[in-house]
Short mmCIF file of C-alpha atoms in Angstrom, two decimals:
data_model
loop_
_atom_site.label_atom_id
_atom_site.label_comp_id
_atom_site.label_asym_id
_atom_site.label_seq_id
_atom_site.Cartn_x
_atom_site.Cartn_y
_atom_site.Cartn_z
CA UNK A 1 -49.09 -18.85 8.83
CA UNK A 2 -50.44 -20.87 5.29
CA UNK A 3 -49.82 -18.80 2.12
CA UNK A 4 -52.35 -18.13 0.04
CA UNK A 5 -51.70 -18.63 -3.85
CA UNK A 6 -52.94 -16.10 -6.05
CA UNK A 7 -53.80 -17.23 -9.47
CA UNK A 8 -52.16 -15.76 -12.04
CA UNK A 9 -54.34 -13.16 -14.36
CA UNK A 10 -53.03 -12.75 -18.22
CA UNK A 11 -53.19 -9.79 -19.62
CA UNK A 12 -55.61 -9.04 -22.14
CA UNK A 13 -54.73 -8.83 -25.83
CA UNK A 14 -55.90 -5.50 -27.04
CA UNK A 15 -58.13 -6.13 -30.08
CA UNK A 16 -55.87 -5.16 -33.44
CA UNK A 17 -56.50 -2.04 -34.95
CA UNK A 18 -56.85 -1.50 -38.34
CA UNK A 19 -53.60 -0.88 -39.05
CA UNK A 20 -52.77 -4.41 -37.66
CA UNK A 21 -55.74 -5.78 -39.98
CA UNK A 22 -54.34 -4.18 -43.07
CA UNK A 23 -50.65 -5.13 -42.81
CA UNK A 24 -51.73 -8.98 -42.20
CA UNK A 25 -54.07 -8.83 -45.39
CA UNK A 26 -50.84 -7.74 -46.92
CA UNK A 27 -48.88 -10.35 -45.76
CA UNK A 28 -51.16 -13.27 -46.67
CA UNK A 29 -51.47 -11.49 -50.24
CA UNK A 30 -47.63 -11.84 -50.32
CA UNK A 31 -48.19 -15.37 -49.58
CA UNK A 32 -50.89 -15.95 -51.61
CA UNK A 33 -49.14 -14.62 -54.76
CA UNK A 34 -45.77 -16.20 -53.59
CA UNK A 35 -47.22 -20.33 -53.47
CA UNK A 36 -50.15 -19.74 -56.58
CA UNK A 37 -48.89 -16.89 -58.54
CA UNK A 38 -46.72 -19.22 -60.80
CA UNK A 39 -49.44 -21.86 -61.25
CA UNK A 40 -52.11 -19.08 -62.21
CA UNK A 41 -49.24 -17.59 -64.67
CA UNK A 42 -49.32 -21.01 -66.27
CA UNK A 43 -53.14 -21.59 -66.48
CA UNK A 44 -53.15 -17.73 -68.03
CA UNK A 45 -50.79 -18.55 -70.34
CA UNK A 46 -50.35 -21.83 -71.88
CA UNK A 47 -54.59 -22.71 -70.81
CA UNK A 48 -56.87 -19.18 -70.95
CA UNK A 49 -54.83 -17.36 -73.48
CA UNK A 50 -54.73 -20.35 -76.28
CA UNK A 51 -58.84 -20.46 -75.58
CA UNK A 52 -59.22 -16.97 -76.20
CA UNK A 53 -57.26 -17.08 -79.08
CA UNK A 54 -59.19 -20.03 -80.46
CA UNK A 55 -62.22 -18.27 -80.13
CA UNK A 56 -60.38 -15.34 -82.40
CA UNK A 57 -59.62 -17.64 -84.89
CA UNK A 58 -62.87 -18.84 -85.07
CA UNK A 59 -63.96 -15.55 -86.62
CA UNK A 60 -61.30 -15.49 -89.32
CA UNK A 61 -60.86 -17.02 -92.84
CA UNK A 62 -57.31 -18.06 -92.42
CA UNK A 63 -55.63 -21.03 -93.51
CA UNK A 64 -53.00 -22.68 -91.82
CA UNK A 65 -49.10 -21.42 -92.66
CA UNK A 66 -51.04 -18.44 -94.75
CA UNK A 67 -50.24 -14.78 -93.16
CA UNK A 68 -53.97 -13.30 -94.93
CA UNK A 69 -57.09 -13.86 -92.55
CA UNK A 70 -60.13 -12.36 -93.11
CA UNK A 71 -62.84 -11.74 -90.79
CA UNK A 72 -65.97 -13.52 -91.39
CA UNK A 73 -67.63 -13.26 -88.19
CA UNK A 74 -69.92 -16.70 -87.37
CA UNK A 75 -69.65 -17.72 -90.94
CA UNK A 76 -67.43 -20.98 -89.78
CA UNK A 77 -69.55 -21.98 -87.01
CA UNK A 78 -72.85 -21.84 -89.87
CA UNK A 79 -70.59 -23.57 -92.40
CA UNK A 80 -70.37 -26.09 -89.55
CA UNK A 81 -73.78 -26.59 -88.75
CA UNK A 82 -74.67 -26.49 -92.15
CA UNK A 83 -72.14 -29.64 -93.34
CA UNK A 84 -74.13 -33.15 -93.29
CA UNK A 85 -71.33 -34.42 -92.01
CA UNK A 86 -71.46 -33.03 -88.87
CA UNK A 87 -74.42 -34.89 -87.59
CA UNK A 88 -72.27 -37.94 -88.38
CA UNK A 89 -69.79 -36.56 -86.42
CA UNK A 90 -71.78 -35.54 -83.04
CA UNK A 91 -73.32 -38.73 -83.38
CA UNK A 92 -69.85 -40.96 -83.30
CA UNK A 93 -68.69 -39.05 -80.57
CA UNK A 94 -71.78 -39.24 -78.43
CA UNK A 95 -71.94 -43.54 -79.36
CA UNK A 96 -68.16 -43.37 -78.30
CA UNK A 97 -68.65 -41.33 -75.33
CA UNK A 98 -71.49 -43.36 -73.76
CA UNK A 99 -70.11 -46.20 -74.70
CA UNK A 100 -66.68 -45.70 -73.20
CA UNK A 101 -67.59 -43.88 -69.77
CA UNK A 102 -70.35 -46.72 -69.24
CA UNK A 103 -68.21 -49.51 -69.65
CA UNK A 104 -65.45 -48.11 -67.77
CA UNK A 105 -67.39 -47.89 -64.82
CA UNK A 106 -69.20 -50.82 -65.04
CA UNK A 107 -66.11 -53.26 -65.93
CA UNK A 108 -63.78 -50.51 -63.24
CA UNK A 109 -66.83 -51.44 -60.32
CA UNK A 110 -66.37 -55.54 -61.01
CA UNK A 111 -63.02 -55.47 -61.17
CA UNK A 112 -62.70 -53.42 -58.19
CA UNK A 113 -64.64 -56.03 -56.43
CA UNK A 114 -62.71 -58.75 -57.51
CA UNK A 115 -59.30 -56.71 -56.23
CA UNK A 116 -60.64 -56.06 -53.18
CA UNK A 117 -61.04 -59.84 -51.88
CA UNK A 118 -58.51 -61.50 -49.74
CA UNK A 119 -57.00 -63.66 -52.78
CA UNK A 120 -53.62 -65.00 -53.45
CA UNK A 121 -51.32 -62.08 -55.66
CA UNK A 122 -53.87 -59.36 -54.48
CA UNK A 123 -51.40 -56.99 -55.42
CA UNK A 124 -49.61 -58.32 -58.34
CA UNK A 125 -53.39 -58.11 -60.00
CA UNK A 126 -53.40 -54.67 -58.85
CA UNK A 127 -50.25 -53.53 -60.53
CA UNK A 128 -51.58 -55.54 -63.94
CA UNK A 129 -54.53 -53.96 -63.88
CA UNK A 130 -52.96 -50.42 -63.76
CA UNK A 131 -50.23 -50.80 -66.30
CA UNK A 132 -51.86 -50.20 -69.27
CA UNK A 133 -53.23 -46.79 -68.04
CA UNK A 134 -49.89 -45.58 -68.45
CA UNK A 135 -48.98 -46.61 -71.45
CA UNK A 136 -48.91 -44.34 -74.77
CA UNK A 137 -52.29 -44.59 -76.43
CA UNK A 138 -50.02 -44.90 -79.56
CA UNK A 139 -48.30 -47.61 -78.43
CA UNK A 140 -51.24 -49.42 -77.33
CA UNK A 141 -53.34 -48.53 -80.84
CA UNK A 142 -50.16 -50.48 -82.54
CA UNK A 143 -50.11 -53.52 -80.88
CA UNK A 144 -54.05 -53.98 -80.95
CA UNK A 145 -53.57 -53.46 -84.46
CA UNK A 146 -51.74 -56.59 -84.97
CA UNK A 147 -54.49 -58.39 -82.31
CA UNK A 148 -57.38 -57.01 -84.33
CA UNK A 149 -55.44 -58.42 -88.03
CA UNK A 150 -58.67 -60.57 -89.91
CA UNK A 151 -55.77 -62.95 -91.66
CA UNK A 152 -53.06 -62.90 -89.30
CA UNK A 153 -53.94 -61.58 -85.59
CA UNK A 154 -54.75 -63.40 -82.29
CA UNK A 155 -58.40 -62.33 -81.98
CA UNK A 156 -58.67 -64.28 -85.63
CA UNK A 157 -56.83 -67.26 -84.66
CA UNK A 158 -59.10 -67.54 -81.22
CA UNK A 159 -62.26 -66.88 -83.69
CA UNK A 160 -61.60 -69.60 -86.21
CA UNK A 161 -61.06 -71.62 -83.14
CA UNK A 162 -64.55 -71.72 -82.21
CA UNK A 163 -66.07 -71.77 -85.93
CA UNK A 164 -66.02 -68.14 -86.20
CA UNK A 165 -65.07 -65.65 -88.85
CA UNK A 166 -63.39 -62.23 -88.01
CA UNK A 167 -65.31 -59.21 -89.26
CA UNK A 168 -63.25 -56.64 -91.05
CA UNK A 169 -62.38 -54.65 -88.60
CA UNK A 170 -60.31 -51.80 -90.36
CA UNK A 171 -62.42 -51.73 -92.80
CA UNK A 172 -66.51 -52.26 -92.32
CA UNK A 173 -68.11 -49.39 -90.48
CA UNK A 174 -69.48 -50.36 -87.39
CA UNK A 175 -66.93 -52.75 -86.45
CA UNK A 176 -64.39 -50.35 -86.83
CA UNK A 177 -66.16 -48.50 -83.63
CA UNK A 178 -66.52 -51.23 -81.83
CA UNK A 179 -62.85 -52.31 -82.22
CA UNK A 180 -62.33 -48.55 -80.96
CA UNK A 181 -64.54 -48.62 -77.89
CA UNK A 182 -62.72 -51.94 -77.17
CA UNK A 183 -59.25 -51.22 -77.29
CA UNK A 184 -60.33 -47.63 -74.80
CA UNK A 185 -61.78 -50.18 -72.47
CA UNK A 186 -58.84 -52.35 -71.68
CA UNK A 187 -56.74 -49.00 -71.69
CA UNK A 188 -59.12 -47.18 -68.81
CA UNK A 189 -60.83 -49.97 -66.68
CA UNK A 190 -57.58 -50.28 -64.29
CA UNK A 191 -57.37 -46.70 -63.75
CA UNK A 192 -61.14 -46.28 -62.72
CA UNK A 193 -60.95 -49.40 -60.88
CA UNK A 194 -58.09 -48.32 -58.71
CA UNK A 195 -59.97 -45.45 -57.91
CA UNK A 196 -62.98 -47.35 -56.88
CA UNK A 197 -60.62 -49.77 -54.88
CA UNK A 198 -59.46 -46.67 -52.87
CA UNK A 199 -63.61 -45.75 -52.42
CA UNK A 200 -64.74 -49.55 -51.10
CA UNK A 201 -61.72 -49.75 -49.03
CA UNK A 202 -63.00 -46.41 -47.29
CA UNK A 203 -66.30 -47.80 -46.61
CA UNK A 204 -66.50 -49.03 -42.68
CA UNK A 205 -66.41 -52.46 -42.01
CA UNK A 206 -69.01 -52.15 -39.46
CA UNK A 207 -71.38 -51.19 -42.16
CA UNK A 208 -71.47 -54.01 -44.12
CA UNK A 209 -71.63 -55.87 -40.83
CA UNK A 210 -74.55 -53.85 -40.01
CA UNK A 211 -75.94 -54.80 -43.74
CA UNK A 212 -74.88 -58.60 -42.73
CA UNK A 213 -76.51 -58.63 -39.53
CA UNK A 214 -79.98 -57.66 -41.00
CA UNK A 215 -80.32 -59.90 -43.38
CA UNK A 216 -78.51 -58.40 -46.74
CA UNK A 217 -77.37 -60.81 -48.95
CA UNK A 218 -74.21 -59.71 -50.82
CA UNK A 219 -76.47 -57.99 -53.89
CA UNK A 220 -78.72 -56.16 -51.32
CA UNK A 221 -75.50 -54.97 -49.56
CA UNK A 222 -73.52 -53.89 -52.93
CA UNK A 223 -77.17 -52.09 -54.08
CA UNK A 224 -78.09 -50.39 -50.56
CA UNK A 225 -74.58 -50.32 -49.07
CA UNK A 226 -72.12 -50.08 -51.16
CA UNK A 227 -73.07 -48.01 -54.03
CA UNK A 228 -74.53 -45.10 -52.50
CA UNK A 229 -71.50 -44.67 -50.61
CA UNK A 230 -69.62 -44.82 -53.80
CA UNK A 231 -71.39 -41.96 -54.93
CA UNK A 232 -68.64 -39.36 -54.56
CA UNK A 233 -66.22 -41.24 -56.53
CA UNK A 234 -68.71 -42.37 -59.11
CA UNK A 235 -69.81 -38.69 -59.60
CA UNK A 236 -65.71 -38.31 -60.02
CA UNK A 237 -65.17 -40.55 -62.44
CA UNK A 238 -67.94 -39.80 -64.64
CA UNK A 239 -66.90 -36.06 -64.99
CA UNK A 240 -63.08 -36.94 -65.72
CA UNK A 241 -63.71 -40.32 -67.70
CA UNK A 242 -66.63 -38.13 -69.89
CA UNK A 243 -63.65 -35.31 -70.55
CA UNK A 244 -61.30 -37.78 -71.18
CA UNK A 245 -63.31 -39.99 -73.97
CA UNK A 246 -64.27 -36.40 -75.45
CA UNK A 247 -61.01 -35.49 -75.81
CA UNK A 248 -59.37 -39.33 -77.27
CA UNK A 249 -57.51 -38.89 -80.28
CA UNK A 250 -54.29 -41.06 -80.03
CA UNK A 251 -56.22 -44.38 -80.37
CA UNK A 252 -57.98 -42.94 -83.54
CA UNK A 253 -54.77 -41.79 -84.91
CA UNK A 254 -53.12 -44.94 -84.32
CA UNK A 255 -55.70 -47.27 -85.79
CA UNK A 256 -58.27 -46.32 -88.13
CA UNK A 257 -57.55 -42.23 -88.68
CA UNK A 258 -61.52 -41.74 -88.25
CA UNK A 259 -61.98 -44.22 -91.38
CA UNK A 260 -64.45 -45.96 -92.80
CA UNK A 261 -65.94 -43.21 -94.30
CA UNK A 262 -65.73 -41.13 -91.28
CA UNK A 263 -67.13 -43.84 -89.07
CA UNK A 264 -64.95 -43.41 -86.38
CA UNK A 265 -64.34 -39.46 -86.97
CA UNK A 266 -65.23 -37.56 -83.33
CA UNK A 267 -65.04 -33.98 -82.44
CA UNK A 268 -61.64 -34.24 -81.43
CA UNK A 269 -59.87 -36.04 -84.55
CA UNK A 270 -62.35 -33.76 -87.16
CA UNK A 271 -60.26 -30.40 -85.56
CA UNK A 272 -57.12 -32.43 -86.33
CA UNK A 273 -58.08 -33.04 -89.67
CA UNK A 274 -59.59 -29.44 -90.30
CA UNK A 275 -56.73 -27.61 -88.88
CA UNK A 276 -53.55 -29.80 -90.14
CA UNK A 277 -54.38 -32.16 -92.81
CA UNK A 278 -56.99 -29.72 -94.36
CA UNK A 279 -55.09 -26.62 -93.46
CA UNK A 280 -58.24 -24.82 -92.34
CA UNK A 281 -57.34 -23.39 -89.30
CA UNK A 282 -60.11 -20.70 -88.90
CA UNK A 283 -62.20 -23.75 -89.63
CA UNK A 284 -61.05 -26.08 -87.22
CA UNK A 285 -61.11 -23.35 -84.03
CA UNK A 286 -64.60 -23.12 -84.89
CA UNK A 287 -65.00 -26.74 -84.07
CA UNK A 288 -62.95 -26.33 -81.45
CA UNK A 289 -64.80 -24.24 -79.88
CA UNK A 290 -67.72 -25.91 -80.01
CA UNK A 291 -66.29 -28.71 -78.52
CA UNK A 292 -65.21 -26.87 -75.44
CA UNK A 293 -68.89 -25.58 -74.98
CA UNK A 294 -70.21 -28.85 -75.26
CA UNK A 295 -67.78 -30.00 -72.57
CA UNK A 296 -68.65 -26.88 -70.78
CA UNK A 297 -72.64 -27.85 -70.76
CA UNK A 298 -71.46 -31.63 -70.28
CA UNK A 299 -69.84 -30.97 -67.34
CA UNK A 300 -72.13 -28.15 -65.24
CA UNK A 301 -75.02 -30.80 -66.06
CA UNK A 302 -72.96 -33.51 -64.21
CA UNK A 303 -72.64 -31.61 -61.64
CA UNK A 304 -75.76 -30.45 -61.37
CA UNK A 305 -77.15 -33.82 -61.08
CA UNK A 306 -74.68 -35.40 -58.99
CA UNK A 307 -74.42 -32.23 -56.47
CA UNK A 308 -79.31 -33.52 -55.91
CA UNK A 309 -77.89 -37.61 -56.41
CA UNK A 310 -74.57 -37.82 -54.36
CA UNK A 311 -74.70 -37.68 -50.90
CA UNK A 312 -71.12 -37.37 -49.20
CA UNK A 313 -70.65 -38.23 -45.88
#
């Protein structure tokens, strides 16, 4: 007589009631406030509660160390639009801004290139490039100093090499900008292009064998190929390298304190000089503020445009 096997039937799970429902929502909320609770008690405290206070103190007339304010309601943001010097201003930060996100990405993409072929001390060039990235934009502002010297410093001595004269650079106003935009360059191009080294080497092989095999030429491949696929990390690095150049202010501490003439004053370093040198701290929130709006617009516009542009795979 052959036995017959009977599969095996599991019982059905009897679909969870709402008490069920309501005591796992409470359990991931548990969870939920347990990992992120700290990190949103930070950004409330030491990120959203400073902006809403600057936006406070915009509407005050209160110097700094001074316990009188006065409320003045939008009289600092029209004494701000109303100062000549303010144009000056908007206009050396946006020169500095284009200038610096630009050239970091176009200097970050060739040098990215260059890193990313099979040479001899791939990797020591790697860790070069990077290092100055981490250093203190202080630090860095002080040696260039000395590098940027008209009597005494390298860039002079290589100059007069070649029948050249150094320009003033401390001291004439647009070379002071340039010296600037120079020094932020060598600071940022090995950060953005380690980032677009970590993009190409993400990009499939077969792809550019693909390009190869019909006919693209190393330009067609790096225009057709290559770059579109780099979108997403272009779209990146223009968003945090914009913030970023916005924000600067140790370089222009360091080396020219937004002299000549306030040639090289930005957003950033004119709040320094409103709130602490100036003392006028209702003032200088006002500009602050400002400046966080523009990054605000700055920013959803970017997005904007890269979220039609970028395609990610």
């Amino acid at each position: 007589m052959t036995s017959v096997s009977v599969p095996r039937v599991e019982p059905r799970s009897s679909p969870p009631t709402s008490e069920s429902r309501r005591r796992r929502q409470r359990k991931n909320l548990l969870w939920f406030l347990l990992l992120a609770g700290p990190n949103i008690a930070l950004l409330l405290v030491f990120v959203y509660r400073p902006l809403i206070l600057s936006f406070y103190y915009s509407t005050l007339q209160w110097n700094m160390g001074s316990a009188a304010a006065r409320f003045v309601g939008l009289d600092n943001y029209i004494a701000w639009f109303s100062d000549p010097s303010s144009s000056t201003t908007l206009g050396v930060t946006a020169i500095f801004t284009v200038a610096t996100v630009g050239g970091s990405l176009v200097l970050g993409l060739l040098l990215a290139l260059l890193l990313n072929q099979k040479l001899a001390g791939r990797g020591m060039a790697r860790m070069l490039a990077f290092i100055p990235y981490g250093l203190s934009g202080i630090a860095v502002g002080m040696l260039w100093l000395y590098i940027f010297d008209p009597r005494y410093g390298l860039l002079s001595t290589l100059l007069e090499a070649v029948g050249l004269t150094s320009p003033q650079w401390y001291t004439e106003s647009p070379w002071a900008l340039v010296m600037l935009i120079i020094v932020y360059l060598w600071k940022h191009v090995g950060y953005v292009a380690i980032i677009y080294l970590a993009g190409l080497q993400s990009i499939p092989q077969d792809m550019r064998d693909a390009a190869a095999l019909d006919g693209a030429g190393r330009l067609r491949t790096l225009r057709s190929v290559i770059l579109p696929l780099l979108g997403p990390v272009s779209s990146f690095l223009v968003i945090t390298m914009a913030l970023s150049s916005l924000q600067s202010f140790d370089l222009i501490q360091a080396m020219t304190q937004g002299g000549p003439l306030g040639s090289t004053t930005t957003l950033m370093y004119q709040i320094y000089v409103d709130g602490f040198q100036t003392g006028r701290a209702g003032y200088a929130s006002a500009t602050a503020t400002i400046l966080f709006v523009l990054l605000l617009v700055i920013t959803a516009f970017q997005l904007r445009v890269m979220d039609r542009k970028v395609h990610y795979s």
